[in-house]
Amino acid sequence: MLYYLFEYLESQFSFPGASVFQFITFRAAAAFILSLLISAIYGKRIIKFLQKQQVGESIRDLGLEGQVQKAGTPTMGGIIIILATLIPAILLAKLDNIYVIILIITTVWMGTIGFLDDYIKVFKKDKAGLHGKFKVLGQVGLGIIVGSMLYFNDDVTIKEQLPISQQVVQENGRKTVFGEAHKSTKTTVPFFKNNELDYAKALSFLGDDYKKYGWIVFIFITVFIVTGISNGANLTDGIDGLAAGSSAIMVITLALFAWVSGNIIFADYLDVMYIPNSGEMTVFILAFAGALIGFLWYNTYPAQVFMGDTGSLTIGGIIAVIAISVRKELLLPILAGIFVIENLSVIMQVSWFKYTRKKYGEGRRIFKMSPLHHHYQKLSYHESKIVVRFWIVGILLAVLAIVTLKLR
């Protein structure tokens, strides 16, 4: 909204300083600061409101140290993250940008699913919350919506680098490095020099017209990633500060990828896929990062508020959608490695338990408890130490992800 206001003031009245709002970097920095202030300052008021409404977490006794003391801590704190993200994004981002629209839809959609789950747990006194099949249905639904918008919307295009022999120097002295904008189901594969992968080729057995059906594979991949990453974020939200801190690291890294992919100069320099208009996502992403860091003010040990599924499902959904939008979804096993390993630890634990119970008549476990962070709690590590060490691993993974821009 402010972008359009200052654009009008600049064009009609040459208002001093109004042109600074044309720069994505300025608006992204402003969004980060504003979201950080909203979550840090107004977060306290929201926590007090949740306390008055008796929105307290009911804790199952899993035999973990310090667990019982957390009973009654306000949950649904994800509301803080959502509001602190949406307000700066609406104020400072271009609201007609397709990528910003998709991210707003993702935030509201996943926030609603998480809110319903928390509401049932708190007010209906049902510890199971929203039935699993409805959660999955919501995740799949979002994947279909996002995949369809990214594939069928005319504003979602890419530009590929032309061979050197086809690059032409224009009259103004600039070289035409990229070809015409076009729709594509291509993505990028980390660590490979010729690192583009076309999802549509999975249907090449259909004949020469296989690209017409590429949207089927693209939407399927989108659904799979949105579901997997949102569940991973949900599982990671088990001890104070773990999900919010780990997510902030991933989100800031994705902001860099979005800015580079949407900047034709850096896309050329780094030899990455240029995605027109995707740089605008940086404003939303940094607003999201600021909200997460501000939320950490109250969520670090000992937590004054839990994000609940309202926050964790939203976080996972947004991270997945950003990665898909900048064609870096195949980098998520590295960048979102914390989410992936938490997911895998549960899958391995459950699968092995069922297998050994069927084979030996007694279920056996790989970990003392899953998800993985609970395993370390069972080994008597203090949760603050677990969280900080997970953050360190997250930073290393983020650095490795950034290095893939040049390491091929």
C-alpha positions as a Markdown table, in Angstrom:
| # | Residue | x | y | z |
|---|---|---|---|---|
| 1 | Met | 0.0 | 0.0 | 0.0 |
| 2 | Leu | 2.7 | 2.5 | 0.9 |
| 3 | Tyr | 4.6 | 1.5 | -2.3 |
| 4 | Tyr | 1.6 | 2.8 | -4.4 |
| 5 | Leu | 1.2 | 5.9 | -2.2 |
| 6 | Phe | 4.8 | 6.9 | -2.6 |
| 7 | Glu | 4.8 | 6.0 | -6.3 |
| 8 | Tyr | 1.9 | 8.4 | -6.7 |
| 9 | Leu | 3.6 | 11.2 | -4.7 |
| 10 | Glu | 6.7 | 10.7 | -6.8 |
| 11 | Ser | 5.0 | 10.8 | -10.2 |
| 12 | Gln | 2.6 | 13.6 | -9.4 |
| 13 | Phe | 4.5 | 15.9 | -7.0 |
| 14 | Ser | 8.1 | 14.8 | -7.1 |
| 15 | Phe | 7.9 | 14.3 | -3.4 |
| 16 | Pro | 11.4 | 14.3 | -1.8 |
| 17 | Gly | 12.5 | 10.8 | -0.8 |
| 18 | Ala | 9.5 | 9.0 | -2.4 |
| 19 | Ser | 11.6 | 7.3 | -5.0 |
| 20 | Val | 13.4 | 5.3 | -2.3 |
| 21 | Phe | 10.3 | 3.1 | -2.2 |
| 22 | Gln | 11.1 | 1.9 | -5.7 |
| 23 | Phe | 14.0 | -0.1 | -4.3 |
| 24 | Ile | 13.3 | -3.6 | -3.2 |
| 25 | Thr | 16.3 | -3.5 | -0.8 |
| 26 | Phe | 14.9 | -0.5 | 1.1 |
| 27 | Arg | 11.4 | -1.9 | 1.4 |
| 28 | Ala | 12.7 | -5.3 | 2.4 |
| 29 | Ala | 14.8 | -3.8 | 5.1 |
| 30 | Ala | 11.9 | -1.7 | 6.3 |
| 31 | Ala | 9.6 | -4.7 | 6.3 |
| 32 | Phe | 12.2 | -6.7 | 8.4 |
| 33 | Ile | 12.5 | -3.9 | 11.0 |
| 34 | Leu | 8.7 | -3.3 | 11.2 |
| 35 | Ser | 7.9 | -7.0 | 11.6 |
| 36 | Leu | 10.5 | -7.4 | 14.2 |
| 37 | Leu | 9.1 | -4.5 | 16.2 |
| 38 | Ile | 5.5 | -5.7 | 15.8 |
| 39 | Ser | 6.3 | -9.2 | 17.0 |
| 40 | Ala | 8.5 | -8.0 | 19.8 |
| 41 | Ile | 6.4 | -5.1 | 21.1 |
| 42 | Tyr | 2.8 | -6.3 | 20.4 |
| 43 | Gly | 3.7 | -10.0 | 21.0 |
| 44 | Lys | 3.5 | -9.3 | 24.7 |
| 45 | Arg | 0.0 | -8.0 | 24.4 |
| 46 | Ile | -1.1 | -11.0 | 22.4 |
| 47 | Ile | 0.4 | -13.3 | 25.0 |
| 48 | Lys | -1.5 | -11.6 | 27.8 |
| 49 | Phe | -4.7 | -11.9 | 25.7 |
| 50 | Leu | -4.1 | -15.6 | 25.2 |
| 51 | Gln | -3.5 | -16.0 | 28.9 |
| 52 | Lys | -6.8 | -14.3 | 29.7 |
| 53 | Gln | -8.6 | -16.6 | 27.3 |
| 54 | Gln | -6.9 | -19.5 | 29.1 |
| 55 | Val | -5.3 | -20.7 | 25.8 |
| 56 | Gly | -2.8 | -22.9 | 27.6 |
| 57 | Glu | -0.9 | -25.9 | 26.3 |
| 58 | Ser | -1.9 | -29.3 | 27.7 |
| 59 | Ile | 1.2 | -31.3 | 28.1 |
| 60 | Arg | 1.4 | -35.1 | 27.7 |
| 61 | Asp | 3.8 | -36.6 | 30.2 |
| 62 | Leu | 6.5 | -38.2 | 28.1 |
| 63 | Gly | 9.0 | -38.4 | 30.8 |
| 64 | Leu | 11.1 | -35.5 | 29.6 |
| 65 | Glu | 12.9 | -33.2 | 32.0 |
| 66 | Gly | 11.1 | -29.8 | 32.6 |
| 67 | Gln | 8.1 | -30.9 | 30.6 |
| 68 | Val | 5.5 | -30.8 | 33.4 |
| 69 | Gln | 6.5 | -27.2 | 34.2 |
| 70 | Lys | 5.4 | -26.0 | 30.7 |
| 71 | Ala | 1.8 | -27.0 | 31.3 |
| 72 | Gly | -0.5 | -23.9 | 30.9 |
| 73 | Thr | 2.0 | -21.9 | 28.8 |
| 74 | Pro | -0.1 | -20.0 | 26.2 |
| 75 | Thr | -0.2 | -21.6 | 22.7 |
| 76 | Met | -1.5 | -20.3 | 19.4 |
| 77 | Gly | 1.5 | -17.9 | 19.4 |
| 78 | Gly | 1.8 | -18.4 | 15.7 |
| 79 | Ile | -0.8 | -15.6 | 15.5 |
| 80 | Ile | 2.1 | -13.2 | 16.4 |
| 81 | Ile | 4.2 | -14.5 | 13.5 |
| 82 | Ile | 1.3 | -14.3 | 11.0 |
| 83 | Leu | 0.3 | -10.7 | 11.9 |
| 84 | Ala | 3.8 | -9.5 | 12.1 |
| 85 | Thr | 4.4 | -10.9 | 8.6 |
| 86 | Leu | 1.2 | -9.8 | 6.9 |
| 87 | Ile | 1.1 | -6.2 | 8.1 |
| 88 | Pro | 4.5 | -5.1 | 6.8 |
| 89 | Ala | 4.1 | -7.2 | 3.7 |
| 90 | Ile | 0.7 | -5.5 | 2.9 |
| 91 | Leu | 2.2 | -2.1 | 3.7 |
| 92 | Leu | 5.4 | -2.4 | 1.8 |
| 93 | Ala | 5.2 | -5.0 | -1.0 |
| 94 | Lys | 3.6 | -4.7 | -4.4 |
| 95 | Leu | 0.3 | -6.4 | -3.9 |
| 96 | Asp | -0.3 | -7.0 | -7.6 |
| 97 | Asn | 2.8 | -9.2 | -7.7 |
| 98 | Ile | 1.8 | -12.8 | -8.3 |
| 99 | Tyr | 4.5 | -14.2 | -6.0 |
| 100 | Val | 3.4 | -11.9 | -3.1 |
| 101 | Ile | -0.2 | -12.9 | -3.7 |
| 102 | Ile | 0.8 | -16.6 | -3.5 |
| 103 | Leu | 2.7 | -16.1 | -0.3 |
| 104 | Ile | -0.2 | -14.2 | 1.3 |
| 105 | Ile | -2.6 | -17.0 | 0.3 |
| 106 | Thr | -0.2 | -19.6 | 1.8 |
| 107 | Thr | 0.1 | -17.7 | 5.1 |
| 108 | Val | -3.7 | -17.4 | 5.5 |
| 109 | Trp | -4.4 | -20.9 | 4.3 |
| 110 | Met | -1.9 | -22.7 | 6.5 |
| 111 | Gly | -2.5 | -20.4 | 9.4 |
| 112 | Thr | -6.2 | -21.3 | 9.3 |
| 113 | Ile | -5.5 | -25.0 | 9.3 |
| 114 | Gly | -3.1 | -24.6 | 12.2 |
| 115 | Phe | -5.5 | -22.4 | 14.1 |
| 116 | Leu | -8.4 | -25.0 | 13.7 |
| 117 | Asp | -6.0 | -27.7 | 15.0 |
| 118 | Asp | -5.0 | -25.6 | 18.1 |
| 119 | Tyr | -8.6 | -24.5 | 18.6 |
| 120 | Ile | -9.9 | -28.0 | 18.8 |
| 121 | Lys | -7.0 | -29.0 | 21.2 |
| 122 | Val | -7.6 | -26.0 | 23.5 |
| 123 | Phe | -11.3 | -25.3 | 23.5 |
| 124 | Lys | -12.7 | -28.7 | 22.6 |
| 125 | Lys | -10.3 | -30.4 | 25.0 |
| 126 | Asp | -9.4 | -32.9 | 22.2 |
| 127 | Lys | -5.6 | -33.6 | 22.4 |
| 128 | Ala | -5.6 | -35.1 | 19.0 |
| 129 | Gly | -6.7 | -31.8 | 17.4 |
| 130 | Leu | -7.8 | -31.6 | 13.8 |
| 131 | His | -7.9 | -35.1 | 12.3 |
| 132 | Gly | -4.8 | -36.0 | 10.4 |
| 133 | Lys | -6.6 | -36.6 | 7.1 |
| 134 | Phe | -8.0 | -33.0 | 7.2 |
| 135 | Lys | -4.5 | -31.6 | 7.8 |
| 136 | Val | -3.2 | -33.5 | 4.8 |
| 137 | Leu | -6.2 | -32.5 | 2.7 |
| 138 | Gly | -5.5 | -28.9 | 3.6 |
| 139 | Gln | -1.8 | -29.3 | 2.7 |
| 140 | Val | -2.6 | -31.0 | -0.6 |
| 141 | Gly | -5.2 | -28.4 | -1.4 |
| 142 | Leu | -2.6 | -25.6 | -0.9 |
| 143 | Gly | -0.1 | -27.5 | -3.1 |
| 144 | Ile | -2.6 | -27.8 | -5.9 |
| 145 | Ile | -3.5 | -24.1 | -5.6 |
| 146 | Val | 0.1 | -22.9 | -5.5 |
| 147 | Gly | 1.2 | -25.3 | -8.3 |
| 148 | Ser | -1.7 | -24.2 | -10.5 |
| 149 | Met | -1.0 | -20.5 | -10.0 |
| 150 | Leu | 2.8 | -20.9 | -10.6 |
| 151 | Tyr | 2.2 | -23.0 | -13.8 |
| 152 | Phe | -0.9 | -21.3 | -15.4 |
| 153 | Asn | -0.5 | -17.6 | -14.4 |
| 154 | Asp | 1.0 | -15.6 | -17.3 |
| 155 | Asp | 3.1 | -13.5 | -14.9 |
| 156 | Val | 5.1 | -16.5 | -13.8 |
| 157 | Thr | 7.9 | -16.9 | -16.3 |
| 158 | Ile | 11.7 | -17.5 | -16.5 |
| 159 | Lys | 14.5 | -16.3 | -18.7 |
| 160 | Glu | 17.3 | -18.6 | -19.7 |
| 161 | Gln | 20.8 | -17.5 | -20.7 |
| 162 | Leu | 21.5 | -17.5 | -24.4 |
| 163 | Pro | 24.5 | -19.3 | -25.8 |
| 164 | Ile | 27.4 | -16.9 | -26.2 |
| 165 | Ser | 27.1 | -17.0 | -30.0 |
| 166 | Gln | 23.5 | -15.6 | -29.6 |
| 167 | Gln | 24.3 | -12.8 | -27.2 |
| 168 | Val | 24.0 | -9.5 | -28.9 |
| 169 | Val | 25.3 | -6.1 | -27.9 |
| 170 | Gln | 22.6 | -3.5 | -28.0 |
| 171 | Glu | 22.8 | 0.1 | -29.1 |
| 172 | Asn | 23.1 | 1.3 | -25.5 |
| 173 | Gly | 26.1 | -1.0 | -25.0 |
| 174 | Arg | 24.4 | -3.6 | -22.9 |
| 175 | Lys | 24.6 | -7.2 | -23.9 |
| 176 | Thr | 21.4 | -9.3 | -24.4 |
| 177 | Val | 22.3 | -12.2 | -22.1 |
| 178 | Phe | 18.9 | -13.8 | -21.5 |
| 179 | Gly | 16.3 | -14.9 | -24.0 |
| 180 | Glu | 12.6 | -14.1 | -24.0 |
| 181 | Ala | 10.5 | -14.7 | -20.9 |
| 182 | His | 8.6 | -17.9 | -21.2 |
| 183 | Lys | 6.7 | -20.4 | -19.1 |
| 184 | Ser | 8.6 | -23.5 | -18.0 |
| 185 | Thr | 8.6 | -26.5 | -15.7 |
| 186 | Lys | 12.3 | -26.3 | -15.2 |
| 187 | Thr | 14.0 | -26.2 | -11.9 |
| 188 | Thr | 17.7 | -26.1 | -10.8 |
| 189 | Val | 19.7 | -29.0 | -9.4 |
| 190 | Pro | 22.4 | -28.1 | -6.9 |
| 191 | Phe | 26.1 | -28.9 | -7.5 |
| 192 | Phe | 25.8 | -29.5 | -11.2 |
| 193 | Lys | 27.2 | -27.2 | -13.9 |
| 194 | Asn | 24.4 | -27.6 | -16.4 |
| 195 | Asn | 21.9 | -27.6 | -13.5 |
| 196 | Glu | 18.5 | -27.3 | -15.1 |
| 197 | Leu | 16.0 | -30.2 | -14.8 |
| 198 | Asp | 12.7 | -30.1 | -16.7 |
| 199 | Tyr | 9.9 | -31.9 | -14.8 |
| 200 | Ala | 8.0 | -32.3 | -18.0 |
| 201 | Lys | 10.6 | -34.8 | -19.3 |
| 202 | Ala | 9.2 | -37.3 | -16.9 |
| 203 | Leu | 6.3 | -37.6 | -19.3 |
| 204 | Ser | 8.5 | -37.9 | -22.5 |
| 205 | Phe | 7.1 | -41.4 | -23.1 |
| 206 | Leu | 3.8 | -39.8 | -24.1 |
| 207 | Gly | 5.4 | -38.6 | -27.4 |
| 208 | Asp | 6.2 | -35.2 | -28.9 |
| 209 | Asp | 3.4 | -33.4 | -27.1 |
| 210 | Tyr | 4.6 | -34.4 | -23.6 |
| 211 | Lys | 5.2 | -30.8 | -22.5 |
| 212 | Lys | 1.5 | -30.1 | -22.7 |
| 213 | Tyr | 1.1 | -32.4 | -19.6 |
| 214 | Gly | 4.1 | -31.1 | -17.7 |
| 215 | Trp | 1.8 | -29.3 | -15.3 |
| 216 | Ile | 0.7 | -32.6 | -13.8 |
| 217 | Val | 4.3 | -33.4 | -12.7 |
| 218 | Phe | 4.9 | -29.8 | -11.5 |
| 219 | Ile | 1.7 | -29.7 | -9.4 |
| 220 | Phe | 2.5 | -33.2 | -8.0 |
| 221 | Ile | 6.0 | -32.1 | -6.9 |
| 222 | Thr | 4.5 | -28.9 | -5.4 |
| 223 | Val | 2.0 | -30.9 | -3.3 |
| 224 | Phe | 4.7 | -33.3 | -2.1 |
| 225 | Ile | 7.1 | -30.5 | -1.1 |
| 226 | Val | 4.4 | -28.4 | 0.7 |
| 227 | Thr | 3.2 | -31.4 | 2.6 |
| 228 | Gly | 6.6 | -32.7 | 3.5 |
| 229 | Ile | 8.1 | -29.4 | 4.7 |
| 230 | Ser | 5.0 | -28.2 | 6.6 |
| 231 | Asn | 5.0 | -31.6 | 8.4 |
| 232 | Gly | 8.7 | -31.3 | 9.1 |
| 233 | Ala | 8.3 | -27.8 | 10.6 |
| 234 | Asn | 5.4 | -29.1 | 12.7 |
| 235 | Leu | 7.5 | -32.0 | 14.1 |
| 236 | Thr | 10.4 | -29.6 | 14.8 |
| 237 | Asp | 8.3 | -27.5 | 17.0 |
| 238 | Gly | 8.9 | -29.6 | 20.1 |
| 239 | Ile | 11.2 | -27.6 | 22.4 |
| 240 | Asp | 11.6 | -23.9 | 23.1 |
| 241 | Gly | 13.0 | -21.8 | 20.2 |
| 242 | Leu | 13.9 | -24.8 | 17.9 |
| 243 | Ala | 11.4 | -24.3 | 15.1 |
| 244 | Ala | 11.4 | -20.5 | 15.1 |
| 245 | Gly | 15.2 | -20.2 | 15.2 |
| 246 | Ser | 15.9 | -22.9 | 12.6 |
| 247 | Ser | 13.2 | -21.4 | 10.3 |
| 248 | Ala | 14.7 | -17.9 | 10.6 |
| 249 | Ile | 18.0 | -19.2 | 9.3 |
| 250 | Met | 16.3 | -20.9 | 6.3 |
| 251 | Val | 14.1 | -17.9 | 5.5 |
| 252 | Ile | 17.0 | -15.4 | 5.4 |
| 253 | Thr | 18.9 | -17.7 | 3.1 |
| 254 | Leu | 15.8 | -18.0 | 0.8 |
| 255 | Ala | 15.6 | -14.2 | 0.8 |
| 256 | Leu | 19.0 | -14.1 | -0.8 |
| 257 | Phe | 18.0 | -16.6 | -3.4 |
| 258 | Ala | 14.8 | -14.7 | -4.2 |
| 259 | Trp | 16.7 | -11.4 | -4.6 |
| 260 | Val | 19.4 | -12.9 | -6.8 |
| 261 | Ser | 16.9 | -14.8 | -9.0 |
| 262 | Gly | 14.9 | -11.6 | -9.5 |
| 263 | Asn | 17.9 | -9.4 | -10.2 |
| 264 | Ile | 19.1 | -9.7 | -13.9 |
| 265 | Ile | 22.6 | -8.5 | -13.1 |
| 266 | Phe | 23.3 | -11.0 | -10.3 |
| 267 | Ala | 21.5 | -13.8 | -12.2 |
| 268 | Asp | 23.8 | -13.2 | -15.1 |
| 269 | Tyr | 26.9 | -13.0 | -12.8 |
| 270 | Leu | 26.1 | -16.1 | -10.9 |
| 271 | Asp | 24.8 | -17.9 | -14.0 |
| 272 | Val | 21.4 | -18.8 | -12.3 |
| 273 | Met | 17.9 | -18.9 | -13.7 |
| 274 | Tyr | 16.5 | -15.4 | -14.0 |
| 275 | Ile | 12.9 | -15.2 | -12.8 |
| 276 | Pro | 11.3 | -11.9 | -13.6 |
| 277 | Asn | 9.4 | -10.2 | -10.7 |
| 278 | Ser | 10.5 | -12.8 | -8.2 |
| 279 | Gly | 12.7 | -10.3 | -6.4 |
| 280 | Glu | 9.6 | -8.7 | -4.9 |
| 281 | Met | 9.3 | -11.8 | -2.7 |
| 282 | Thr | 12.3 | -10.5 | -0.7 |
| 283 | Val | 10.0 | -7.9 | 0.9 |
| 284 | Phe | 7.6 | -10.6 | 2.2 |
| 285 | Ile | 10.4 | -13.0 | 3.1 |
| 286 | Leu | 12.3 | -10.5 | 5.2 |
| 287 | Ala | 9.0 | -9.5 | 6.9 |
| 288 | Phe | 8.6 | -13.2 | 7.7 |
| 289 | Ala | 12.2 | -13.4 | 9.0 |
| 290 | Gly | 11.7 | -10.4 | 11.3 |
| 291 | Ala | 8.5 | -11.9 | 12.7 |
| 292 | Leu | 10.3 | -15.2 | 13.5 |
| 293 | Ile | 13.2 | -13.4 | 15.2 |
| 294 | Gly | 10.8 | -11.2 | 17.2 |
| 295 | Phe | 8.8 | -14.2 | 18.2 |
| 296 | Leu | 12.0 | -15.8 | 19.5 |
| 297 | Trp | 12.1 | -13.0 | 22.1 |
| 298 | Tyr | 9.3 | -14.8 | 23.9 |
| 299 | Asn | 9.8 | -18.4 | 22.6 |
| 300 | Thr | 13.4 | -19.0 | 23.8 |
| 301 | Tyr | 13.9 | -21.1 | 26.9 |
| 302 | Pro | 11.9 | -20.8 | 29.1 |
| 303 | Ala | 9.2 | -20.1 | 26.6 |
| 304 | Gln | 6.5 | -17.6 | 27.5 |
| 305 | Val | 4.4 | -18.7 | 24.5 |
| 306 | Phe | 4.3 | -21.7 | 22.1 |
| 307 | Met | 3.6 | -21.1 | 18.4 |
| 308 | Gly | 1.3 | -24.2 | 18.1 |
| 309 | Asp | 0.3 | -25.6 | 14.8 |
| 310 | Thr | -0.9 | -22.1 | 13.9 |
| 311 | Gly | 2.7 | -21.2 | 13.6 |
| 312 | Ser | 4.5 | -24.4 | 12.6 |
| 313 | Leu | 2.3 | -25.4 | 9.7 |
| 314 | Thr | 2.4 | -21.8 | 8.4 |
| 315 | Ile | 6.2 | -21.7 | 8.6 |
| 316 | Gly | 6.6 | -25.0 | 6.8 |
| 317 | Gly | 4.1 | -24.0 | 4.1 |
| 318 | Ile | 5.8 | -20.6 | 3.4 |
| 319 | Ile | 9.3 | -22.0 | 3.3 |
| 320 | Ala | 8.2 | -24.7 | 0.8 |
| 321 | Val | 6.3 | -22.2 | -1.4 |
| 322 | Ile | 9.3 | -19.7 | -1.5 |
| 323 | Ala | 11.7 | -22.5 | -2.5 |
| 324 | Ile | 9.4 | -23.7 | -5.3 |
| 325 | Ser | 8.8 | -20.2 | -6.5 |
| 326 | Val | 12.5 | -19.5 | -6.9 |
| 327 | Arg | 13.1 | -23.0 | -8.4 |
| 328 | Lys | 15.3 | -24.1 | -5.5 |
| 329 | Glu | 13.1 | -26.8 | -4.1 |
| 330 | Leu | 15.7 | -29.5 | -4.8 |
| 331 | Leu | 17.9 | -27.6 | -2.4 |
| 332 | Leu | 15.5 | -28.1 | 0.5 |
| 333 | Pro | 17.0 | -31.4 | 1.7 |
| 334 | Ile | 20.1 | -29.3 | 2.4 |
| 335 | Leu | 18.7 | -26.0 | 3.5 |
| 336 | Ala | 15.8 | -27.4 | 5.4 |
| 337 | Gly | 17.9 | -30.4 | 6.6 |
| 338 | Ile | 16.6 | -29.9 | 10.2 |
| 339 | Phe | 13.0 | -30.4 | 9.1 |
| 340 | Val | 14.0 | -33.3 | 6.8 |
| 341 | Ile | 15.9 | -35.2 | 9.6 |
| 342 | Glu | 13.1 | -34.6 | 12.1 |
| 343 | Asn | 10.7 | -36.1 | 9.6 |
| 344 | Leu | 12.9 | -39.0 | 8.8 |
| 345 | Ser | 13.5 | -39.8 | 12.5 |
| 346 | Val | 9.8 | -40.3 | 13.0 |
| 347 | Ile | 9.4 | -42.3 | 9.8 |
| 348 | Met | 12.3 | -44.6 | 10.7 |
| 349 | Gln | 11.2 | -45.0 | 14.3 |
| 350 | Val | 7.6 | -45.9 | 13.4 |
| 351 | Ser | 8.6 | -48.2 | 10.5 |
| 352 | Trp | 11.2 | -50.1 | 12.5 |
| 353 | Phe | 8.9 | -50.5 | 15.5 |
| 354 | Lys | 6.1 | -51.9 | 13.3 |
| 355 | Tyr | 8.5 | -54.2 | 11.4 |
| 356 | Thr | 10.1 | -55.6 | 14.5 |
| 357 | Arg | 6.8 | -56.1 | 16.3 |
| 358 | Lys | 5.6 | -58.1 | 13.3 |
| 359 | Lys | 8.8 | -60.1 | 13.0 |
| 360 | Tyr | 9.8 | -60.6 | 16.7 |
| 361 | Gly | 6.5 | -60.0 | 18.5 |
| 362 | Glu | 8.0 | -57.0 | 20.2 |
| 363 | Gly | 8.5 | -53.5 | 18.8 |
| 364 | Arg | 12.0 | -52.1 | 18.9 |
| 365 | Arg | 13.2 | -48.6 | 18.6 |
| 366 | Ile | 16.1 | -46.9 | 16.7 |
| 367 | Phe | 16.0 | -43.7 | 18.9 |
| 368 | Lys | 15.1 | -43.4 | 22.5 |
| 369 | Met | 12.3 | -41.2 | 21.3 |
| 370 | Ser | 11.3 | -39.4 | 18.1 |
| 371 | Pro | 11.4 | -36.7 | 16.7 |
| 372 | Leu | 15.1 | -36.5 | 17.0 |
| 373 | His | 15.3 | -33.6 | 19.4 |
| 374 | His | 13.5 | -35.7 | 22.0 |
| 375 | His | 16.1 | -38.4 | 21.6 |
| 376 | Tyr | 18.7 | -36.0 | 22.8 |
| 377 | Gln | 16.5 | -34.9 | 25.7 |
| 378 | Lys | 16.3 | -38.6 | 26.7 |
| 379 | Leu | 20.1 | -38.6 | 26.7 |
| 380 | Ser | 19.9 | -35.8 | 29.4 |
| 381 | Tyr | 21.0 | -32.9 | 27.2 |
| 382 | His | 19.4 | -29.7 | 28.3 |
| 383 | Glu | 17.0 | -28.4 | 25.7 |
| 384 | Ser | 18.9 | -25.0 | 25.4 |
| 385 | Lys | 22.0 | -26.9 | 24.4 |
| 386 | Ile | 20.0 | -29.0 | 21.9 |
| 387 | Val | 18.4 | -25.9 | 20.3 |
| 388 | Val | 21.7 | -24.0 | 19.9 |
| 389 | Arg | 23.4 | -27.0 | 18.4 |
| 390 | Phe | 20.6 | -27.5 | 16.0 |
| 391 | Trp | 20.9 | -23.8 | 15.1 |
| 392 | Ile | 24.6 | -24.3 | 14.4 |
| 393 | Val | 23.9 | -27.2 | 12.1 |
| 394 | Gly | 21.2 | -25.1 | 10.4 |
| 395 | Ile | 23.7 | -22.3 | 9.8 |
| 396 | Leu | 26.2 | -24.7 | 8.3 |
| 397 | Leu | 23.5 | -26.1 | 6.0 |
| 398 | Ala | 22.5 | -22.6 | 5.0 |
| 399 | Val | 26.1 | -21.7 | 4.1 |
| 400 | Leu | 26.3 | -24.9 | 2.1 |
| 401 | Ala | 23.1 | -24.0 | 0.3 |
| 402 | Ile | 24.5 | -20.5 | -0.5 |
| 403 | Val | 27.7 | -22.0 | -1.8 |
| 404 | Thr | 25.8 | -23.9 | -4.4 |
| 405 | Leu | 25.4 | -20.6 | -6.3 |
| 406 | Lys | 29.0 | -21.0 | -7.4 |
| 407 | Leu | 30.1 | -24.5 | -6.5 |
| 408 | Arg | 29.1 | -26.7 | -9.4 |
